[in-house]
Structure formats: structure tokens, C-alpha cells
Short mmCIF file of N, CA and C in Angstrom, two decimals:
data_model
loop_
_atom_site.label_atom_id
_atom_site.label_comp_id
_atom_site.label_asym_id
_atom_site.label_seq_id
_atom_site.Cartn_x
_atom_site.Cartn_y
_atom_site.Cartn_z
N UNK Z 14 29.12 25.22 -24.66
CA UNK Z 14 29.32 25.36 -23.23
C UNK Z 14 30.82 25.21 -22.95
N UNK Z 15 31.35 26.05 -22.11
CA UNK Z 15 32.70 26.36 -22.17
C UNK Z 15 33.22 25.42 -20.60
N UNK Z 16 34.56 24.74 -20.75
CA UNK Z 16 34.95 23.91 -19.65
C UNK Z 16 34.98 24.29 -18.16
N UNK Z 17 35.04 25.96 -18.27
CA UNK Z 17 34.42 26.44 -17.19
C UNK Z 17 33.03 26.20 -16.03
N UNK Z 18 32.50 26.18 -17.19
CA UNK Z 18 30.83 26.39 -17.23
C UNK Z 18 30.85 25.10 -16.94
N UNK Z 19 31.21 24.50 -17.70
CA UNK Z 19 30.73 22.56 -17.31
C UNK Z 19 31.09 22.27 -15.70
N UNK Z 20 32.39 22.73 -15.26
CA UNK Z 20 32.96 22.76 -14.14
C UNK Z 20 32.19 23.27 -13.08
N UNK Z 21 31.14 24.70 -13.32
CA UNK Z 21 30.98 24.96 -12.07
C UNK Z 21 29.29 24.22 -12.10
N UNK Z 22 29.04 23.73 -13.14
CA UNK Z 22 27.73 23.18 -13.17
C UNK Z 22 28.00 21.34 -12.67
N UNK Z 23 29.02 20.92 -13.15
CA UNK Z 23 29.35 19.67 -12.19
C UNK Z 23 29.54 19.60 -10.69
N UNK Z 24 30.24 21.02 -10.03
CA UNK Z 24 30.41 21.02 -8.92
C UNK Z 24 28.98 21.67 -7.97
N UNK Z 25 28.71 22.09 -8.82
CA UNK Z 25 26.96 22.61 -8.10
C UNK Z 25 25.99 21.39 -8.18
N UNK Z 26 26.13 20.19 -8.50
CA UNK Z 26 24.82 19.43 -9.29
C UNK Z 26 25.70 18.30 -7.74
N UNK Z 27 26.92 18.29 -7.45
CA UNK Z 27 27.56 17.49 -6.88
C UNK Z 27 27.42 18.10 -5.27
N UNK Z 28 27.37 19.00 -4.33
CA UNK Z 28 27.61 19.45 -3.93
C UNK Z 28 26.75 19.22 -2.58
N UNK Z 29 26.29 18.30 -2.94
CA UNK Z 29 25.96 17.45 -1.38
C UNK Z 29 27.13 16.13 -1.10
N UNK Z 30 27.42 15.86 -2.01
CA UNK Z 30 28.46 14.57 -2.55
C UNK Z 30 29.46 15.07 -1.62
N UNK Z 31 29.96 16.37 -2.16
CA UNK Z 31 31.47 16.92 -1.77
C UNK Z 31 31.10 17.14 -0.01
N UNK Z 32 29.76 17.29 0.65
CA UNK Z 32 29.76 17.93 1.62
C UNK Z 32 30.14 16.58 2.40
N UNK Z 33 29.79 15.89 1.98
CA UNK Z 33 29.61 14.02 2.26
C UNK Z 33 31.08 13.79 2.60
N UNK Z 34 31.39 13.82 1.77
CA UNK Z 34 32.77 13.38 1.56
C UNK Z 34 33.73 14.08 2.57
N UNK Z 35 33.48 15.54 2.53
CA UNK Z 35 34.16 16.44 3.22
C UNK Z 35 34.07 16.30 4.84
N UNK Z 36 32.84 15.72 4.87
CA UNK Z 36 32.40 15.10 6.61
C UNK Z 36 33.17 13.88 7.36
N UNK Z 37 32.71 13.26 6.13
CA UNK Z 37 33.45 11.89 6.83
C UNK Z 37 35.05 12.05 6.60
N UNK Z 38 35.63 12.36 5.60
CA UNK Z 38 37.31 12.71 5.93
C UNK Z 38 37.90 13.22 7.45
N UNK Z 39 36.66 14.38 7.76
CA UNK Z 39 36.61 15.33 8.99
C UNK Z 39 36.51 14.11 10.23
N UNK Z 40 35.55 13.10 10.21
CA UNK Z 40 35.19 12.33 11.08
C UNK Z 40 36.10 11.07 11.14
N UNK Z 41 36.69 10.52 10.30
CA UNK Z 41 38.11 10.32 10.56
C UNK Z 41 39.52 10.60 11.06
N UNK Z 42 39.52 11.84 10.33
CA UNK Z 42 40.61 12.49 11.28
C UNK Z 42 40.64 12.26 12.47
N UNK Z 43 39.02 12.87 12.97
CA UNK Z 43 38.97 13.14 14.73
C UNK Z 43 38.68 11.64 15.29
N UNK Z 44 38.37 10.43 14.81
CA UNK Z 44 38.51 9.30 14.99
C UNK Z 44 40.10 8.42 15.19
N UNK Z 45 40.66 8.69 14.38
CA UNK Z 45 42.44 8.73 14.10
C UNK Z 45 42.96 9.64 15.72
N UNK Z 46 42.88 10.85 15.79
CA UNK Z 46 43.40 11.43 17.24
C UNK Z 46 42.38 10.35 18.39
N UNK Z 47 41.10 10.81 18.54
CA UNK Z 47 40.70 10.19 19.57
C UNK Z 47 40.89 8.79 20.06
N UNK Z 48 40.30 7.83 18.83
CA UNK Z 48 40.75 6.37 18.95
C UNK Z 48 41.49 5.64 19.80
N UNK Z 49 43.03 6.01 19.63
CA UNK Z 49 43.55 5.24 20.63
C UNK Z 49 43.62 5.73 22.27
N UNK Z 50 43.13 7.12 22.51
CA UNK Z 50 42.86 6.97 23.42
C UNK Z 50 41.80 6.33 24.35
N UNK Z 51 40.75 6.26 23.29
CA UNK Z 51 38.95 5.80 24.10
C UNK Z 51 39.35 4.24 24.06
N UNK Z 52 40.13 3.86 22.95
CA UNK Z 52 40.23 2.31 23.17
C UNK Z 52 40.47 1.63 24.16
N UNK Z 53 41.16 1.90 24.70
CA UNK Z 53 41.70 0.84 26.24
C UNK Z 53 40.50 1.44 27.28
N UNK Z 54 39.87 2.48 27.45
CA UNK Z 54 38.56 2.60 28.72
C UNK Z 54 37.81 1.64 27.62
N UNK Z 55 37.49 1.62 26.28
CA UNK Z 55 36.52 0.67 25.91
C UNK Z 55 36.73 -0.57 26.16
N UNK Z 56 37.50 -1.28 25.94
CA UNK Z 56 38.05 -2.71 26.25
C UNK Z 56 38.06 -2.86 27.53
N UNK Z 57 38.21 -2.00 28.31
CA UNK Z 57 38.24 -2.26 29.85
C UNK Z 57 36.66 -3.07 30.45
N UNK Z 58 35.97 -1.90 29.54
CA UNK Z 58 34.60 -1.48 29.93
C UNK Z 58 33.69 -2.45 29.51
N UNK Z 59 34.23 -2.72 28.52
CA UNK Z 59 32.89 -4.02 27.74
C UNK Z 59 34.32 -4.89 27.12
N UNK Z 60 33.54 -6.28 27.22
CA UNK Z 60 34.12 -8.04 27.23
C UNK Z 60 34.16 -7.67 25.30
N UNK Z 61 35.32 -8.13 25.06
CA UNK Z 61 35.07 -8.07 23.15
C UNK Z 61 34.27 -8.85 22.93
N UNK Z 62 34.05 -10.23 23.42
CA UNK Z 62 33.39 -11.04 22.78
C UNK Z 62 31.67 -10.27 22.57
N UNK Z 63 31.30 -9.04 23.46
CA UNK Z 63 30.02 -8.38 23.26
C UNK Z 63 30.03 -6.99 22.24
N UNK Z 64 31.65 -6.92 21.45
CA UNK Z 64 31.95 -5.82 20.67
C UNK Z 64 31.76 -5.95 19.19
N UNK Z 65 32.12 -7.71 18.71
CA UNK Z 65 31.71 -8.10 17.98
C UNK Z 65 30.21 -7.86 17.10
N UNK Z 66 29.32 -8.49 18.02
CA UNK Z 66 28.16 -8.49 17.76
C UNK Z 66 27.62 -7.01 17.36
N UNK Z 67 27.61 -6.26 18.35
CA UNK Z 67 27.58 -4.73 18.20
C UNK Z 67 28.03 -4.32 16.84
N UNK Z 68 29.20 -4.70 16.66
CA UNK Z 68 29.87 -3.84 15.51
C UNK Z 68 28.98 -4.91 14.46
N UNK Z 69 28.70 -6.10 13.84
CA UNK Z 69 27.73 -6.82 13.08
C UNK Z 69 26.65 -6.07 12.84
N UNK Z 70 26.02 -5.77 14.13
CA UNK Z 70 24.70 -5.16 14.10
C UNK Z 70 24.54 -3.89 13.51
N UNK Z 71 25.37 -2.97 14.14
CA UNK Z 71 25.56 -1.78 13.43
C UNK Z 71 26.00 -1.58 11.98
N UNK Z 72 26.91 -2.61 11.17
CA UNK Z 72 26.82 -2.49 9.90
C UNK Z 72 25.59 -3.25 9.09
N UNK Z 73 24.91 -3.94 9.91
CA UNK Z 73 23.40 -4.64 9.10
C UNK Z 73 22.73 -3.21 9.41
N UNK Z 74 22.46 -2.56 10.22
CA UNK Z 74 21.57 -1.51 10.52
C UNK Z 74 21.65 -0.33 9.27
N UNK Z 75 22.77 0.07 8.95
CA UNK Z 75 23.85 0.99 8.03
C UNK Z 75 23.53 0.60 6.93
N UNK Z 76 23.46 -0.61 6.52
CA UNK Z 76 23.27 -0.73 5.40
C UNK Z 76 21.15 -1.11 5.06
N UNK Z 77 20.95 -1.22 5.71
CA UNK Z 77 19.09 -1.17 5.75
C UNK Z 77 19.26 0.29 5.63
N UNK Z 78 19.66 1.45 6.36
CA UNK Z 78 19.55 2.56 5.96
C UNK Z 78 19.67 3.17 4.69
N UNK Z 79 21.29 2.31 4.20
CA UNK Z 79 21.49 3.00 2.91
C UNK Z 79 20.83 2.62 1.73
N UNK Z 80 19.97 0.88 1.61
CA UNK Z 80 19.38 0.51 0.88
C UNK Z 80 18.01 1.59 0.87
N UNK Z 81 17.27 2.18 1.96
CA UNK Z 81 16.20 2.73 2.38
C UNK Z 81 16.98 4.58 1.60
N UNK Z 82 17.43 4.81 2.03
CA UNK Z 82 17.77 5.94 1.20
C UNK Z 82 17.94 6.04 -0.02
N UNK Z 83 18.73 5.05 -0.37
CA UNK Z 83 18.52 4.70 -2.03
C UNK Z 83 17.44 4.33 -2.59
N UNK Z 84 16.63 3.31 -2.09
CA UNK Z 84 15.14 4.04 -2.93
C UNK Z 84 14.73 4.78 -2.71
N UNK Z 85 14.61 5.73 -1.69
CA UNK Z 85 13.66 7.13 -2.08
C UNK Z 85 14.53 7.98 -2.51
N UNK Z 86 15.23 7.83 -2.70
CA UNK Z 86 16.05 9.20 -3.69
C UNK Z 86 16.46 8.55 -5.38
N UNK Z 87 16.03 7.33 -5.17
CA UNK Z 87 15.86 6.61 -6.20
C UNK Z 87 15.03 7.73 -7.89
N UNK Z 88 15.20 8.61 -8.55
CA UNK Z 88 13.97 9.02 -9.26
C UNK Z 88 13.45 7.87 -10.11
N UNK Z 89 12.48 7.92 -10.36
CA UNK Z 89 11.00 7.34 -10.57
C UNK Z 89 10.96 7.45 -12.37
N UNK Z 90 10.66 6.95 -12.96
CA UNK Z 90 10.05 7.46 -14.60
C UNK Z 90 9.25 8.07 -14.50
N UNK Z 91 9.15 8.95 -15.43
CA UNK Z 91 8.24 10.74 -15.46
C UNK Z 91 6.95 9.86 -16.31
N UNK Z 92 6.41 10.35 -14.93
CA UNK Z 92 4.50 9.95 -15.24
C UNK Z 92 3.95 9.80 -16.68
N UNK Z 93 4.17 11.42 -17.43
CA UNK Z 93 4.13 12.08 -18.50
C UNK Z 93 5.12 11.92 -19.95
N UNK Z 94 4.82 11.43 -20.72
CA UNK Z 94 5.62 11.70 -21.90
C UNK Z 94 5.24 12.85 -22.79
N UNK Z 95 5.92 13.87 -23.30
CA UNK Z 95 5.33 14.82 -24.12
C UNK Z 95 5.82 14.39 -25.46
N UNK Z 96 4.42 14.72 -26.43
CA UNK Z 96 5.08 14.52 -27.86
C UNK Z 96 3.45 14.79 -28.25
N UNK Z 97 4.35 15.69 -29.49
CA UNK Z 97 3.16 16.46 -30.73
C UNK Z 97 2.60 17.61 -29.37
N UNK Z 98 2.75 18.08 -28.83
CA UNK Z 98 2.13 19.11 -27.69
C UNK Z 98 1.17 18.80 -26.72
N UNK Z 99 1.18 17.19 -26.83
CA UNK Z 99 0.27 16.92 -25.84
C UNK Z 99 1.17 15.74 -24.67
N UNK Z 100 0.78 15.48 -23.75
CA UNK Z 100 1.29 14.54 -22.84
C UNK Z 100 0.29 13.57 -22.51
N UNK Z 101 1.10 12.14 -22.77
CA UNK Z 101 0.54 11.17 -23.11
C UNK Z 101 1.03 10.20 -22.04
N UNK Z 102 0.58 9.26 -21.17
CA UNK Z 102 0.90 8.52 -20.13
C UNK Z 102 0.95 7.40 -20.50
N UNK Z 103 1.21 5.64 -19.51
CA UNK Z 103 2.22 5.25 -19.95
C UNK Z 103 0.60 4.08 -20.69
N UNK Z 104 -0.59 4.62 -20.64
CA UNK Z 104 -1.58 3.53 -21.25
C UNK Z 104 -1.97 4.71 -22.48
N UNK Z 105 -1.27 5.52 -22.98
CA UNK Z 105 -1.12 6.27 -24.29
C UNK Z 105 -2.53 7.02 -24.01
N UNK Z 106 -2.83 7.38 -22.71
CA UNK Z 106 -4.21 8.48 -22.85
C UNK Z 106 -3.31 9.96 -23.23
N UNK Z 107 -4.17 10.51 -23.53
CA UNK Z 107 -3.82 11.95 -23.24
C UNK Z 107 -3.89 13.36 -22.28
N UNK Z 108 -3.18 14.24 -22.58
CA UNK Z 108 -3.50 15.20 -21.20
C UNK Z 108 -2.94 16.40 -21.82
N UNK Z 109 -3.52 17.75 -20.98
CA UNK Z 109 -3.61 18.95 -21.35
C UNK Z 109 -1.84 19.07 -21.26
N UNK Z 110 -1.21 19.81 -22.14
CA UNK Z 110 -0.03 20.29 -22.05
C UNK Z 110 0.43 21.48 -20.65
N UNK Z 111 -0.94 22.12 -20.27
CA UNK Z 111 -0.97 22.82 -19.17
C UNK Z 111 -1.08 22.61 -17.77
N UNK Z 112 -2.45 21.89 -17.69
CA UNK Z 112 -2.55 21.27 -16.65
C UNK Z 112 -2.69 19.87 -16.38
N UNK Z 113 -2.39 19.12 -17.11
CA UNK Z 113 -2.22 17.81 -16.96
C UNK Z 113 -3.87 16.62 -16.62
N UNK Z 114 -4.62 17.67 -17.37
CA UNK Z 114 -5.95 16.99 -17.04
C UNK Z 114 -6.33 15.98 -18.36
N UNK Z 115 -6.82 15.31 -17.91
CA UNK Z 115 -7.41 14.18 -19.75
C UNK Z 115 -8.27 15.21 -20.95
N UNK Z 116 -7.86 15.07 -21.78
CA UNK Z 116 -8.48 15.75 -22.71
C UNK Z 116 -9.04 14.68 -23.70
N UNK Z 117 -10.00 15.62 -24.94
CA UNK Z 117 -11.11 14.71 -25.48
C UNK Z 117 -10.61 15.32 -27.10
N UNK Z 118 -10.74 14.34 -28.03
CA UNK Z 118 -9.91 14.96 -29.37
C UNK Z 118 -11.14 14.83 -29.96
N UNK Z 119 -11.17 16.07 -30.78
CA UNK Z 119 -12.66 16.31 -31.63
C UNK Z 119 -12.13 17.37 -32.75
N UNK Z 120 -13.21 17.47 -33.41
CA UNK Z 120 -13.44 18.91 -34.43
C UNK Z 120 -13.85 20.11 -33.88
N UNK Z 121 -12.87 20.96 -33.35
CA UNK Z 121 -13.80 21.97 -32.65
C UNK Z 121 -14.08 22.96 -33.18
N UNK Z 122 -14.64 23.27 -34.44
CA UNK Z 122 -15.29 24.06 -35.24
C UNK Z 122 -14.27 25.03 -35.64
N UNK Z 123 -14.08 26.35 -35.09
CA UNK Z 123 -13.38 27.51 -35.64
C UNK Z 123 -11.72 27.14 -35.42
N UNK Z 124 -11.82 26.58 -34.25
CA UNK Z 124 -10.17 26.07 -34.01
C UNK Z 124 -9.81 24.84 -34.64
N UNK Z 125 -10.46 24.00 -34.91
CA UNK Z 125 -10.17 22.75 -35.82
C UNK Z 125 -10.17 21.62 -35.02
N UNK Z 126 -9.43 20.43 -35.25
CA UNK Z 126 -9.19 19.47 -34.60
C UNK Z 126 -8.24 19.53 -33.74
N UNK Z 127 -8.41 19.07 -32.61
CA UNK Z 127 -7.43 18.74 -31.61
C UNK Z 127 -8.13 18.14 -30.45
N UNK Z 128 -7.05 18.55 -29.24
CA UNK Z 128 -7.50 18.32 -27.71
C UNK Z 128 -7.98 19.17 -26.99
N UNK Z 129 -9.22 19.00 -26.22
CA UNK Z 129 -9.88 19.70 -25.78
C UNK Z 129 -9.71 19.80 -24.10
N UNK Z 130 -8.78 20.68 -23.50
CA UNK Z 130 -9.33 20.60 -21.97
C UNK Z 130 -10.10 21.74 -21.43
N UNK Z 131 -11.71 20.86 -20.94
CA UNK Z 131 -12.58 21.55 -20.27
C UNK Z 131 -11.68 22.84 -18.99
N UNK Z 132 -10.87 21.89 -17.87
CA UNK Z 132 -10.57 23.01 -17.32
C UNK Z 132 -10.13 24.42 -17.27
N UNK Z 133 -9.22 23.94 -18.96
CA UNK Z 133 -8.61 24.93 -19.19
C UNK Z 133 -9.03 26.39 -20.37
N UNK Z 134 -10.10 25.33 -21.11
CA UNK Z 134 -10.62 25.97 -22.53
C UNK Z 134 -9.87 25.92 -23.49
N UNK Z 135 -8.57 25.37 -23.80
CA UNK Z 135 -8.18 25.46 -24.80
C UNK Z 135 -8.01 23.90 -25.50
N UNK Z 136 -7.85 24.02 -26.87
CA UNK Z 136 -8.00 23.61 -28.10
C UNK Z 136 -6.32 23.19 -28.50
N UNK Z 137 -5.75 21.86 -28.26
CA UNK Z 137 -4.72 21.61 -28.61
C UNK Z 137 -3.98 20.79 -29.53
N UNK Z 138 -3.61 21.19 -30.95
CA UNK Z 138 -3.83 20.21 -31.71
C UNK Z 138 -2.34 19.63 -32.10
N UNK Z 139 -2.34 18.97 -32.71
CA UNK Z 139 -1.14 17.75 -32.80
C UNK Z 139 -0.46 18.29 -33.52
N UNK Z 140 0.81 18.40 -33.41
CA UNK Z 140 1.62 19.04 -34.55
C UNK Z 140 2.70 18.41 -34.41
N UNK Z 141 3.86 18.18 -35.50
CA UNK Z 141 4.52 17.65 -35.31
C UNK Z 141 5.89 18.82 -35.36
N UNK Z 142 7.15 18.44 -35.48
CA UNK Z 142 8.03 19.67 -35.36
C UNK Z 142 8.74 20.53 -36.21
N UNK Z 143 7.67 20.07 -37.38
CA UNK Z 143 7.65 20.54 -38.77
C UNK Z 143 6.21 21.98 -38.93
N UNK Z 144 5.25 21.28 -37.55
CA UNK Z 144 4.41 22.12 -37.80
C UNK Z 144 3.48 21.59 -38.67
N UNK Z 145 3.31 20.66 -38.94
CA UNK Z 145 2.45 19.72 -39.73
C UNK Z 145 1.55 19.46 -38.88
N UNK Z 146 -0.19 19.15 -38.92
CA UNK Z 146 -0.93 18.56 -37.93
C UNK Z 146 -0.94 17.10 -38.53
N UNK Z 147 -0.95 16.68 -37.26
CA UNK Z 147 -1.29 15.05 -37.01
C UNK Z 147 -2.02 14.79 -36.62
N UNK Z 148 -2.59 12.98 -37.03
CA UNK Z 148 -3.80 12.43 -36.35
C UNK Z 148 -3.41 11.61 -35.43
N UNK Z 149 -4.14 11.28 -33.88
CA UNK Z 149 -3.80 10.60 -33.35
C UNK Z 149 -3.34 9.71 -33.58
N UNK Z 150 -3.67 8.68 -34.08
CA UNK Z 150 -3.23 7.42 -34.91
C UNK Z 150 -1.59 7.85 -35.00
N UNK Z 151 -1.01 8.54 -35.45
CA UNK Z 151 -0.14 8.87 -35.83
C UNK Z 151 1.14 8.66 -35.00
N UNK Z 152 0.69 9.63 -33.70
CA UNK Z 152 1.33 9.75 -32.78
C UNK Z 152 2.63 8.60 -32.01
N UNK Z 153 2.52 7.57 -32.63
CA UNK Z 153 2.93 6.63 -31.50
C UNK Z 153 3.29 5.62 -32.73
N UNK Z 154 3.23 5.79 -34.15
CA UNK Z 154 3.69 5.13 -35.34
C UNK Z 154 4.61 5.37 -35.59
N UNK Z 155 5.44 6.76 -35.12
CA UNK Z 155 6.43 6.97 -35.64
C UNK Z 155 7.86 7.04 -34.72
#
């Protein structure tokens, strides 16, 4: 991957970041011009000793927000682990590589051993990345 490529894939993966950033610089600026003018009608208008509090409140508020945004954008550990072609969850059941339904490991006659999902009909058997089949047992020994 060429330093190019890394570049425009960093700046695309970033690119709510930059919009972020690019806002609030913007909202400064126009804070910086306006400011000292709104200041003196503000002070006129409201007692500081009631500006204080306000401004307290509003950064406890700001930051409950940002804690609250940060967990849900928080990502999560992936439900699913895949390995040998099947996906295995976090109490080591198993599940269809397709549709994610529980499957049942047997001998299934012409197709052999593997995992079986009803929904799907197919026959999925353990392989490793050699292409070797494996036994369950296996799976989680190595």
C-alpha cells in the first residue's frame, strides 16, 4: 500500500474528526469578533455572581453528553468469532458461517462430518487453513 493510498484512506476513515475540528475553529473565530461586543449587554443584563453557576452547569451538562456519546459509539466485541469456517460465540457454541443460526455436528453421510444448518441445508465441516479436517475438540486447543 503506497503512502498515498494510506493518506487518502486516513483522511476518509477521519473525516468526521476534521469536520469537528473544522467547526469549532469556525465557532471561535466568530466567538473572538462577536465576544467583546455581547459582553458588556451581558454583564449589564445578568449579576456575575448568576454567570458562574450557569457556566458550572453547562460544563457538567457537556460533559454527561460527551461521556453518553462515548459509550454508544463506544464499539462493542464482535458477538461472533470465526475459526475453522464456522462461528463460534463467546460460550464456544457454534453457528452457520452464513446465517448465523446454531448448528448440530454429525456424520452426514455423503458429505461427511461437519455442521449442519437446518435453515440453510448445508453441511459445514472444520477445516483448518491447511485444509485439513478437524474435530471439534480441536478447535479451541490450538
Amino acid at each position: 500500500m503506497s503512502l498515498i493510498s494510506r493518506a487518502k484512506e486516513a483522511i476518509l476513515s477521519n473525516t468526521v474528526a476534521l469536520c469537528v475540528v473544522a467547526i469549532t475553529a469556525l465557532l471561535g473565530w466568530v466567538a473572538s469578533i462577536i465576544g467583546p461586543a455581547v459582553w458588556p449587554v451581558i454583564s449589564a443584563a445578568i449579576p456575575v455572581q448568576a454567570l458562574l453557576p450557569a457556566l458550572l452547569l453547562s460544563i457538567f451538562i457537556n460533559l454527561i453528553f460527551a461521556v453518553l456519546l462515548y459509550s454508544v459509539t463506544q464499539k462493542s466485541e464482535p458477538e461472533f468469532q470465526l475459526r475453522y469456517g464456522i462461528y463460534w460465540d463467546k460460550n464456544k457454541n457454534p453457528h452457520c458461517p452464513v446465517c448465523q443460526k446454531p448448528v448440530v455436528y454429525d456424520n452426514w453421510s455423503y458429505q461427511g462430518f461437519g455442521y449442519y444448518c437446518k435453515p440453510c441445508q448445508k453441511v459445514t465441516p472444520l477445516k483448518d487453513p491447511a485444509g485439513n479436517e478437524v474435530k471439534p475438540e480441536q478447535v479451541f486447543q490450538k
